[in-house]
C-alpha cells in the first residue's frame, strides 16, 4: 500500500486530495496545526477511515517536519500548507514567508536528510506570473514569473527552491502552477465563496439582509476551475517517470464581474448590481490583472483535463450555499 503525507490537510485541496488517495487505496497521514477551535470540518468523508490519520505539527516548525518525515518514510509527500489569501499577505508578509517559503524549505530539507526516495509535490501558483502574459494572451510553463504580492514572491521562492533541490540533490520533487480552483469547500474570504455565501444568506433571509455585499476590484480576470479536478492533477504529476512542473488550468478566463453576475443569476435570476457595493478595503495595493492558463503540456503528456465546467462550478457553489444558509436559518 502506498503511504502519503498531506501537509495542509484541513484546507479545501487537502480534503479533496485525501478522498482521492484513500479511494486509490493509499494510507494517508494529514498534518494539522494545533488549534483551540475545530478545523477538521472539511474532512467529514475521511475522518473515520481506518487508513486516514491526523498528525499534529506545523510546516513552519522545522523540528516537527523533520521528525514526521523521518518517522513516516512516505512514498509521496504533498505540501499544500499555506497562508493562501493574496490580499492578507500584504498585511502579514512575515507570516507568509515563514509558512509558504520557509515551510517548503523545511519539507525539502527533511526529505533530503531523512527520506530521499519520497516523491514530493509542492503547491505552486499562477499568482507567480503576476503581470506576465505571453503574446498569445495565455500563461504556460515558459511564461516568466513576475509576482505582484508577498504571497506570490514567497511561492516563487519556494518553487525555485524545489527546482534547486531537484537539480542539486536529485530529489524527486516538482511543483504544479495551479490556476484558481474553487468548490463549496473554499474559504469564505476568497472571492467565489464570499459571493456564493452572500447569495445563500440573501435567499434564506427572504431578501431581508440589511447589508450589501462588499467587494473590491471587479475588473480582474481569473481562470477558475474545480478543486476536485485540480487535486487529480497533483496526484498524476507524482505518477510520472520524471519530476516535471506543469501549469494546471481550464484555459478559459472570466472577469470577477462575470463570476458575480453568473452567481446572482443562478441564485434565481438576481441582478447583482442591486446587491453589491465597492469597498476600497478589498482593493489590493497591487493586483494581478489577468490570468488564463495554457495547460496544453499536462493535457498532452499526462492526459489530464478538467471535467467540471465553469457553469457547473458556479451552480454547485450557489446551490450548496443556499442549502447551508437555509439550514442555518432552521437551526437559529
Ligand atoms: O481573488 C478580486 C481579487 O482572493 C480573486 C488563491 O487561492 O488563487 C487565489 O488567489 C480576484 C482578485 O483569489 C474581492 O482582487 C474583488 O482579483 O478569490 P481571490 P486570488 O487572489 O486570485 C491563486 C491561484 C492562489 O494561489 C491563491 O492562493 O477577485 N476580488 N473583490 C476580491 N477578492 C477577494 N478575496 N475578496 C473580495 O471582496
Short mmCIF file of C-alpha atoms and ligand atoms in Angstrom, two decimals:
data_model
loop_
_atom_site.label_atom_id
_atom_site.label_comp_id
_atom_site.label_asym_id
_atom_site.label_seq_id
_atom_site.Cartn_x
_atom_site.Cartn_y
_atom_site.Cartn_z
CA UNK A 1 0.00 0.00 0.00
CA UNK A 2 1.28 3.47 -0.88
CA UNK A 3 1.68 5.85 2.01
CA UNK A 4 1.20 9.60 1.62
CA UNK A 5 1.62 12.65 3.82
CA UNK A 6 -0.54 15.71 3.13
CA UNK A 7 0.60 18.96 4.72
CA UNK A 8 -2.36 21.34 4.83
CA UNK A 9 -4.89 18.51 5.03
CA UNK A 10 -7.64 20.64 6.60
CA UNK A 11 -7.85 23.00 3.61
CA UNK A 12 -10.04 22.72 0.52
CA UNK A 13 -7.40 20.90 -1.56
CA UNK A 14 -6.18 18.74 1.35
CA UNK A 15 -9.67 17.40 1.94
CA UNK A 16 -10.29 16.52 -1.74
CA UNK A 17 -6.81 15.02 -2.11
CA UNK A 18 -7.33 12.83 0.99
CA UNK A 19 -10.52 11.46 -0.55
CA UNK A 20 -8.80 10.78 -3.86
CA UNK A 21 -5.81 8.99 -2.31
CA UNK A 22 -7.93 6.89 0.07
CA UNK A 23 -10.12 5.84 -2.88
CA UNK A 24 -6.94 4.71 -4.62
CA UNK A 25 -6.00 2.55 -1.62
CA UNK A 26 -3.37 4.79 -0.01
CA UNK A 27 -2.65 5.13 3.68
CA UNK A 28 -2.92 8.87 4.30
CA UNK A 29 -1.45 10.92 7.15
CA UNK A 30 -2.60 14.52 7.32
CA UNK A 31 -0.67 17.25 9.09
CA UNK A 32 -2.76 19.60 11.16
CA UNK A 33 -1.80 22.62 13.27
CA UNK A 34 -2.97 22.59 16.87
CA UNK A 35 -6.00 24.79 17.27
CA UNK A 36 -8.48 25.51 20.03
CA UNK A 37 -11.33 25.71 17.50
CA UNK A 38 -12.49 22.90 15.17
CA UNK A 39 -10.61 22.88 11.85
CA UNK A 40 -11.45 19.38 10.56
CA UNK A 41 -14.93 20.25 9.20
CA UNK A 42 -13.92 19.60 5.58
CA UNK A 43 -12.70 16.09 6.40
CA UNK A 44 -16.15 14.56 7.07
CA UNK A 45 -15.72 11.97 4.30
CA UNK A 46 -12.39 10.66 5.55
CA UNK A 47 -12.02 11.28 9.27
CA UNK A 48 -13.28 7.84 10.34
CA UNK A 49 -11.50 5.93 7.55
CA UNK A 50 -9.05 3.46 9.22
CA UNK A 51 -6.41 4.35 6.60
CA UNK A 52 -6.55 8.05 7.48
CA UNK A 53 -4.73 9.63 10.41
CA UNK A 54 -4.24 13.19 11.63
CA UNK A 55 -0.77 14.11 12.87
CA UNK A 56 -0.19 17.28 14.85
CA UNK A 57 2.55 19.55 13.50
CA UNK A 58 3.29 22.79 11.72
CA UNK A 59 5.02 23.25 8.38
CA UNK A 60 6.92 26.24 9.76
CA UNK A 61 8.23 24.20 12.71
CA UNK A 62 11.46 22.59 11.45
CA UNK A 63 11.67 20.05 14.28
CA UNK A 64 8.17 18.68 13.75
CA UNK A 65 8.60 18.40 9.97
CA UNK A 66 11.97 16.64 10.29
CA UNK A 67 10.52 14.18 12.82
CA UNK A 68 7.32 13.46 10.89
CA UNK A 69 9.07 12.85 7.56
CA UNK A 70 11.78 10.74 9.20
CA UNK A 71 9.27 8.62 11.14
CA UNK A 72 6.80 8.26 8.24
CA UNK A 73 9.10 7.21 5.36
CA UNK A 74 6.32 8.15 2.93
CA UNK A 75 6.06 7.27 -0.75
CA UNK A 76 4.51 10.66 -1.53
CA UNK A 77 4.59 13.98 0.33
CA UNK A 78 2.21 16.75 -0.76
CA UNK A 79 2.84 20.22 0.66
CA UNK A 80 -0.40 22.19 0.36
CA UNK A 81 0.09 24.07 3.64
CA UNK A 82 -0.03 27.81 3.04
CA UNK A 83 -1.31 31.18 4.07
CA UNK A 84 -3.06 31.35 0.71
CA UNK A 85 -5.02 34.60 0.78
CA UNK A 86 -3.28 37.05 -1.54
CA UNK A 87 -4.92 40.15 -0.05
CA UNK A 88 -3.97 39.17 3.52
CA UNK A 89 -0.38 38.56 2.50
CA UNK A 90 0.07 42.36 2.18
CA UNK A 91 -0.80 42.67 5.87
CA UNK A 92 1.17 39.60 7.08
CA UNK A 93 4.26 39.38 4.86
CA UNK A 94 6.43 37.72 7.52
CA UNK A 95 3.83 35.03 8.28
CA UNK A 96 3.66 34.21 4.58
CA UNK A 97 7.44 33.99 4.35
CA UNK A 98 7.62 31.61 7.32
CA UNK A 99 4.76 29.38 6.19
CA UNK A 100 4.80 29.47 2.39
CA UNK A 101 8.53 29.80 1.74
CA UNK A 102 10.43 28.52 4.80
CA UNK A 103 7.75 25.85 5.32
CA UNK A 104 8.55 24.36 1.92
CA UNK A 105 12.28 24.63 2.64
CA UNK A 106 11.67 22.59 5.81
CA UNK A 107 9.95 19.90 3.74
CA UNK A 108 12.68 19.78 1.08
CA UNK A 109 15.44 19.64 3.69
CA UNK A 110 13.61 16.95 5.67
CA UNK A 111 13.23 14.79 2.54
CA UNK A 112 16.87 15.32 1.57
CA UNK A 113 18.12 14.35 5.03
CA UNK A 114 15.71 11.65 6.10
CA UNK A 115 13.67 10.24 3.25
CA UNK A 116 15.23 10.92 -0.16
CA UNK A 117 13.19 8.30 -2.07
CA UNK A 118 9.97 10.33 -1.34
CA UNK A 119 8.14 11.74 -4.29
CA UNK A 120 7.24 15.31 -3.46
CA UNK A 121 4.60 17.74 -4.77
CA UNK A 122 4.65 21.43 -3.88
CA UNK A 123 1.60 23.63 -4.42
CA UNK A 124 2.86 26.37 -6.71
CA UNK A 125 0.53 29.01 -8.11
CA UNK A 126 -0.44 31.04 -11.16
CA UNK A 127 0.00 34.11 -8.92
CA UNK A 128 3.71 33.60 -9.69
CA UNK A 129 3.04 35.08 -13.14
CA UNK A 130 1.73 38.37 -11.71
CA UNK A 131 1.60 40.78 -14.64
CA UNK A 132 3.40 38.48 -17.05
CA UNK A 133 1.41 37.23 -20.10
CA UNK A 134 2.57 35.56 -23.32
CA UNK A 135 1.93 37.42 -26.58
CA UNK A 136 -0.90 34.95 -27.34
CA UNK A 137 -2.73 36.01 -24.15
CA UNK A 138 -2.04 32.86 -22.09
CA UNK A 139 0.39 31.77 -19.37
CA UNK A 140 2.29 28.50 -19.62
CA UNK A 141 5.45 26.84 -18.27
CA UNK A 142 7.62 29.22 -20.34
CA UNK A 143 5.99 32.46 -19.12
CA UNK A 144 8.41 34.41 -16.88
CA UNK A 145 7.40 34.87 -13.23
CA UNK A 146 6.68 38.47 -12.18
CA UNK A 147 4.95 38.16 -8.78
CA UNK A 148 2.73 41.01 -7.56
CA UNK A 149 2.21 40.20 -3.85
CA UNK A 150 4.16 38.99 -0.81
CA UNK A 151 2.26 35.69 -1.21
CA UNK A 152 3.39 35.27 -4.80
CA UNK A 153 7.00 36.30 -4.06
CA UNK A 154 7.22 33.59 -1.36
CA UNK A 155 5.62 31.00 -3.65
CA UNK A 156 8.09 31.83 -6.45
CA UNK A 157 10.99 31.47 -3.98
CA UNK A 158 9.68 28.09 -2.86
CA UNK A 159 9.10 26.93 -6.46
CA UNK A 160 12.69 27.88 -7.32
CA UNK A 161 13.90 26.04 -4.21
CA UNK A 162 12.09 22.89 -5.39
CA UNK A 163 13.98 23.13 -8.68
CA UNK A 164 17.29 23.75 -6.92
CA UNK A 165 16.84 20.72 -4.61
CA UNK A 166 15.82 18.59 -7.59
CA UNK A 167 18.80 19.63 -9.68
CA UNK A 168 21.39 19.76 -6.86
CA UNK A 169 20.46 16.70 -4.82
CA UNK A 170 18.43 14.62 -7.27
CA UNK A 171 15.23 14.89 -5.19
CA UNK A 172 12.08 13.60 -6.88
CA UNK A 173 10.27 16.89 -6.40
CA UNK A 174 8.03 19.02 -8.60
CA UNK A 175 5.52 21.84 -8.32
CA UNK A 176 2.21 22.48 -10.01
CA UNK A 177 1.49 26.00 -11.24
CA UNK A 178 -2.18 25.82 -10.38
CA UNK A 179 -4.62 28.48 -11.52
CA UNK A 180 -7.59 29.40 -9.28
CA UNK A 181 -9.59 26.40 -8.13
CA UNK A 182 -12.76 26.60 -6.13
CA UNK A 183 -15.55 24.48 -4.65
CA UNK A 184 -18.17 24.57 -1.92
CA UNK A 185 -15.24 23.90 0.46
CA UNK A 186 -13.44 27.13 -0.48
CA UNK A 187 -12.62 29.50 2.40
CA UNK A 188 -15.23 32.19 2.83
CA UNK A 189 -12.94 35.19 2.27
CA UNK A 190 -11.99 34.19 -1.27
CA UNK A 191 -14.00 35.94 -3.98
CA UNK A 192 -16.07 33.00 -5.22
CA UNK A 193 -17.20 31.69 -1.85
CA UNK A 194 -17.73 35.17 -0.45
CA UNK A 195 -20.20 35.78 -3.27
CA UNK A 196 -22.00 32.43 -3.06
CA UNK A 197 -22.27 32.61 0.76
CA UNK A 198 -23.86 36.04 0.44
CA UNK A 199 -26.37 34.80 -2.14
CA UNK A 200 -27.27 31.86 0.12
CA UNK A 201 -27.85 34.15 3.10
CA UNK A 202 -29.78 36.64 0.95
CA UNK A 203 -32.19 33.96 -0.24
CA UNK A 204 -32.54 32.37 3.21
CA UNK A 205 -33.42 35.79 4.63
CA UNK A 206 -36.17 36.31 2.02
CA UNK A 207 -34.13 39.23 0.68
CA UNK A 208 -34.12 40.97 4.03
CA UNK A 209 -30.33 41.11 4.51
CA UNK A 210 -29.51 44.56 5.86
CA UNK A 211 -26.02 44.74 4.33
CA UNK A 212 -24.86 44.75 0.72
CA UNK A 213 -22.04 42.51 -0.47
CA UNK A 214 -18.79 44.48 -0.13
CA UNK A 215 -16.35 43.74 -2.93
CA UNK A 216 -13.10 45.13 -4.34
CA UNK A 217 -11.87 45.07 -7.94
CA UNK A 218 -14.40 43.58 -10.36
CA UNK A 219 -12.21 44.01 -13.44
CA UNK A 220 -9.51 41.37 -12.94
CA UNK A 221 -9.73 38.08 -14.86
CA UNK A 222 -9.22 34.61 -13.43
CA UNK A 223 -9.07 31.07 -14.86
CA UNK A 224 -11.41 29.33 -12.40
CA UNK A 225 -11.61 25.53 -12.22
CA UNK A 226 -12.92 22.99 -9.71
CA UNK A 227 -10.59 21.87 -6.88
CA UNK A 228 -11.59 18.22 -7.38
CA UNK A 229 -10.16 18.29 -10.91
CA UNK A 230 -7.02 20.03 -9.72
CA UNK A 231 -6.09 17.58 -6.94
CA UNK A 232 -6.27 14.83 -9.58
CA UNK A 233 -3.58 16.73 -11.49
CA UNK A 234 -1.38 16.82 -8.35
CA UNK A 235 -1.61 13.05 -7.99
CA UNK A 236 -0.97 12.47 -11.72
CA UNK A 237 2.15 14.61 -11.52
CA UNK A 238 3.61 12.23 -8.93
CA UNK A 239 2.86 9.13 -11.05
CA UNK A 240 5.02 10.19 -14.00
CA UNK A 241 8.54 8.85 -14.64
CA UNK A 242 10.35 12.15 -14.06
CA UNK A 243 9.52 15.14 -11.86
CA UNK A 244 8.20 17.87 -14.19
CA UNK A 245 6.49 21.14 -13.22
CA UNK A 246 3.19 21.73 -15.01
CA UNK A 247 0.67 24.53 -15.49
CA UNK A 248 -2.81 23.35 -14.46
CA UNK A 249 -5.87 25.35 -15.51
CA UNK A 250 -9.02 25.31 -17.62
CA UNK A 251 -7.61 27.53 -20.43
CA UNK A 252 -10.65 29.83 -20.10
CA UNK A 253 -10.86 33.13 -18.28
CA UNK A 254 -13.70 35.18 -16.79
CA UNK A 255 -13.75 38.58 -15.12
CA UNK A 256 -14.68 38.90 -11.46
CA UNK A 257 -17.74 40.86 -12.62
CA UNK A 258 -18.76 37.91 -14.81
CA UNK A 259 -18.43 35.46 -11.90
CA UNK A 260 -20.56 37.71 -9.70
CA UNK A 261 -23.15 38.21 -12.45
CA UNK A 262 -23.46 34.45 -13.14
CA UNK A 263 -23.68 33.54 -9.47
CA UNK A 264 -26.51 36.03 -8.86
CA UNK A 265 -28.28 34.73 -11.97
CA UNK A 266 -28.07 31.16 -10.65
CA UNK A 267 -29.47 32.41 -7.36
CA UNK A 268 -32.84 32.94 -9.07
CA UNK A 269 -32.21 35.47 -11.82
CA UNK A 270 -31.00 38.20 -9.45
CA UNK A 271 -29.36 41.38 -10.71
CA UNK A 272 -26.03 41.64 -8.87
CA UNK A 273 -25.95 45.44 -9.21
CA UNK A 274 -28.73 45.75 -6.68
CA UNK A 275 -26.80 43.83 -4.05
CA UNK A 276 -23.13 44.80 -4.22
CA UNK A 277 -21.10 47.77 -3.11
CA UNK A 278 -17.48 48.53 -3.95
CA UNK A 279 -15.42 48.88 -0.78
CA UNK A 280 -11.82 50.16 -1.14
CA UNK A 281 -10.85 47.93 1.82
CA UNK A 282 -10.96 44.94 -0.57
CA UNK A 283 -8.90 46.55 -3.32
CA UNK A 284 -5.34 45.26 -3.21
CA UNK A 285 -2.28 47.53 -3.24
CA UNK A 286 -1.15 45.68 -6.37
CA UNK A 287 -3.41 43.44 -8.46
CA UNK A 288 -2.84 40.53 -10.83
CA UNK A 289 -4.98 41.81 -13.69
CA UNK A 290 -5.31 38.79 -15.98
CA UNK A 291 -4.79 35.03 -15.65
CA UNK A 292 -5.55 32.43 -18.30
CA UNK A 293 -3.79 29.06 -18.43
CA UNK A 294 -2.34 27.36 -21.42
CA UNK A 295 -2.26 23.90 -19.84
CA UNK A 296 -1.59 22.04 -23.09
CA UNK A 297 1.58 20.39 -21.73
CA UNK A 298 -0.07 18.44 -18.89
CA UNK A 299 -3.01 17.57 -21.18
CA UNK A 300 -0.68 16.19 -23.82
CA UNK A 301 1.89 14.44 -21.60
CA UNK A 302 -0.26 13.18 -18.71
CA UNK A 303 -3.73 13.14 -20.27
CA UNK A 304 -5.16 15.43 -17.56
CA UNK A 305 -8.13 17.64 -18.35
CA UNK A 306 -10.77 19.31 -16.21
CA UNK A 307 -14.16 17.62 -16.10
CA UNK A 308 -16.23 20.27 -14.32
CA UNK A 309 -17.12 23.40 -16.31
CA UNK A 310 -17.22 26.98 -15.04
CA UNK A 311 -21.04 27.00 -15.16
CA UNK A 312 -21.25 23.72 -13.22
CA UNK A 313 -18.83 25.10 -10.64
CA UNK A 314 -20.85 28.28 -10.10
CA UNK A 315 -24.06 26.28 -9.97
CA UNK A 316 -22.68 23.79 -7.42
CA UNK A 317 -21.35 26.55 -5.16
CA UNK A 318 -24.55 28.62 -5.26
CA UNK A 319 -26.83 25.58 -4.69
CA UNK A 320 -24.64 24.39 -1.83
CA UNK A 321 -24.59 27.78 -0.11
CA UNK A 322 -28.35 28.23 -0.42
CA UNK A 323 -28.78 24.87 1.37
CA UNK A 324 -26.24 25.83 4.04
CA UNK A 325 -27.95 29.17 4.72
CA UNK A 326 -31.41 27.56 4.91
CA UNK A 327 -30.10 25.00 7.42
CA UNK A 328 -28.51 27.78 9.50
CA UNK A 329 -31.85 29.60 9.46
CA UNK A 330 -33.68 26.47 10.71
CA UNK A 331 -31.06 25.98 13.40
CA UNK A 332 -31.40 29.56 14.64
O1 LIG B 1 -9.45 36.87 -5.64
C1 LIG B 1 -10.85 40.07 -6.69
C2 LIG B 1 -9.39 40.00 -6.25
O2 LIG B 1 -8.94 36.13 -3.31
C3 LIG B 1 -9.83 36.74 -6.99
C4 LIG B 1 -5.74 31.90 -4.08
O3 LIG B 1 -6.16 30.57 -3.98
O4 LIG B 1 -5.84 31.81 -6.47
C5 LIG B 1 -6.29 32.53 -5.34
O5 LIG B 1 -5.85 33.88 -5.39
C6 LIG B 1 -9.98 38.11 -7.61
C7 LIG B 1 -8.84 39.07 -7.32
O6 LIG B 1 -8.18 34.73 -5.29
C8 LIG B 1 -12.84 40.74 -3.76
O7 LIG B 1 -8.81 41.30 -6.22
C9 LIG B 1 -12.69 41.50 -5.78
O8 LIG B 1 -8.55 39.80 -8.47
O9 LIG B 1 -10.55 34.77 -4.71
P1 LIG B 1 -9.34 35.60 -4.65
P2 LIG B 1 -6.75 35.10 -5.91
O10 LIG B 1 -6.21 36.34 -5.32
O11 LIG B 1 -6.86 35.06 -7.39
C10 LIG B 1 -4.43 31.73 -6.64
C11 LIG B 1 -4.13 30.84 -7.82
C12 LIG B 1 -3.72 31.33 -5.41
O12 LIG B 1 -2.68 30.70 -5.44
C13 LIG B 1 -4.20 31.92 -4.14
O13 LIG B 1 -3.72 31.19 -3.02
O14 LIG B 1 -11.14 38.72 -7.05
N1 LIG B 1 -11.76 40.50 -5.66
N2 LIG B 1 -13.35 41.67 -4.63
C14 LIG B 1 -11.85 40.01 -4.41
N3 LIG B 1 -11.18 39.01 -3.81
C15 LIG B 1 -11.49 38.72 -2.51
N4 LIG B 1 -10.83 37.72 -1.90
N5 LIG B 1 -12.45 39.43 -1.83
C16 LIG B 1 -13.16 40.46 -2.41
O15 LIG B 1 -14.02 41.07 -1.77
#
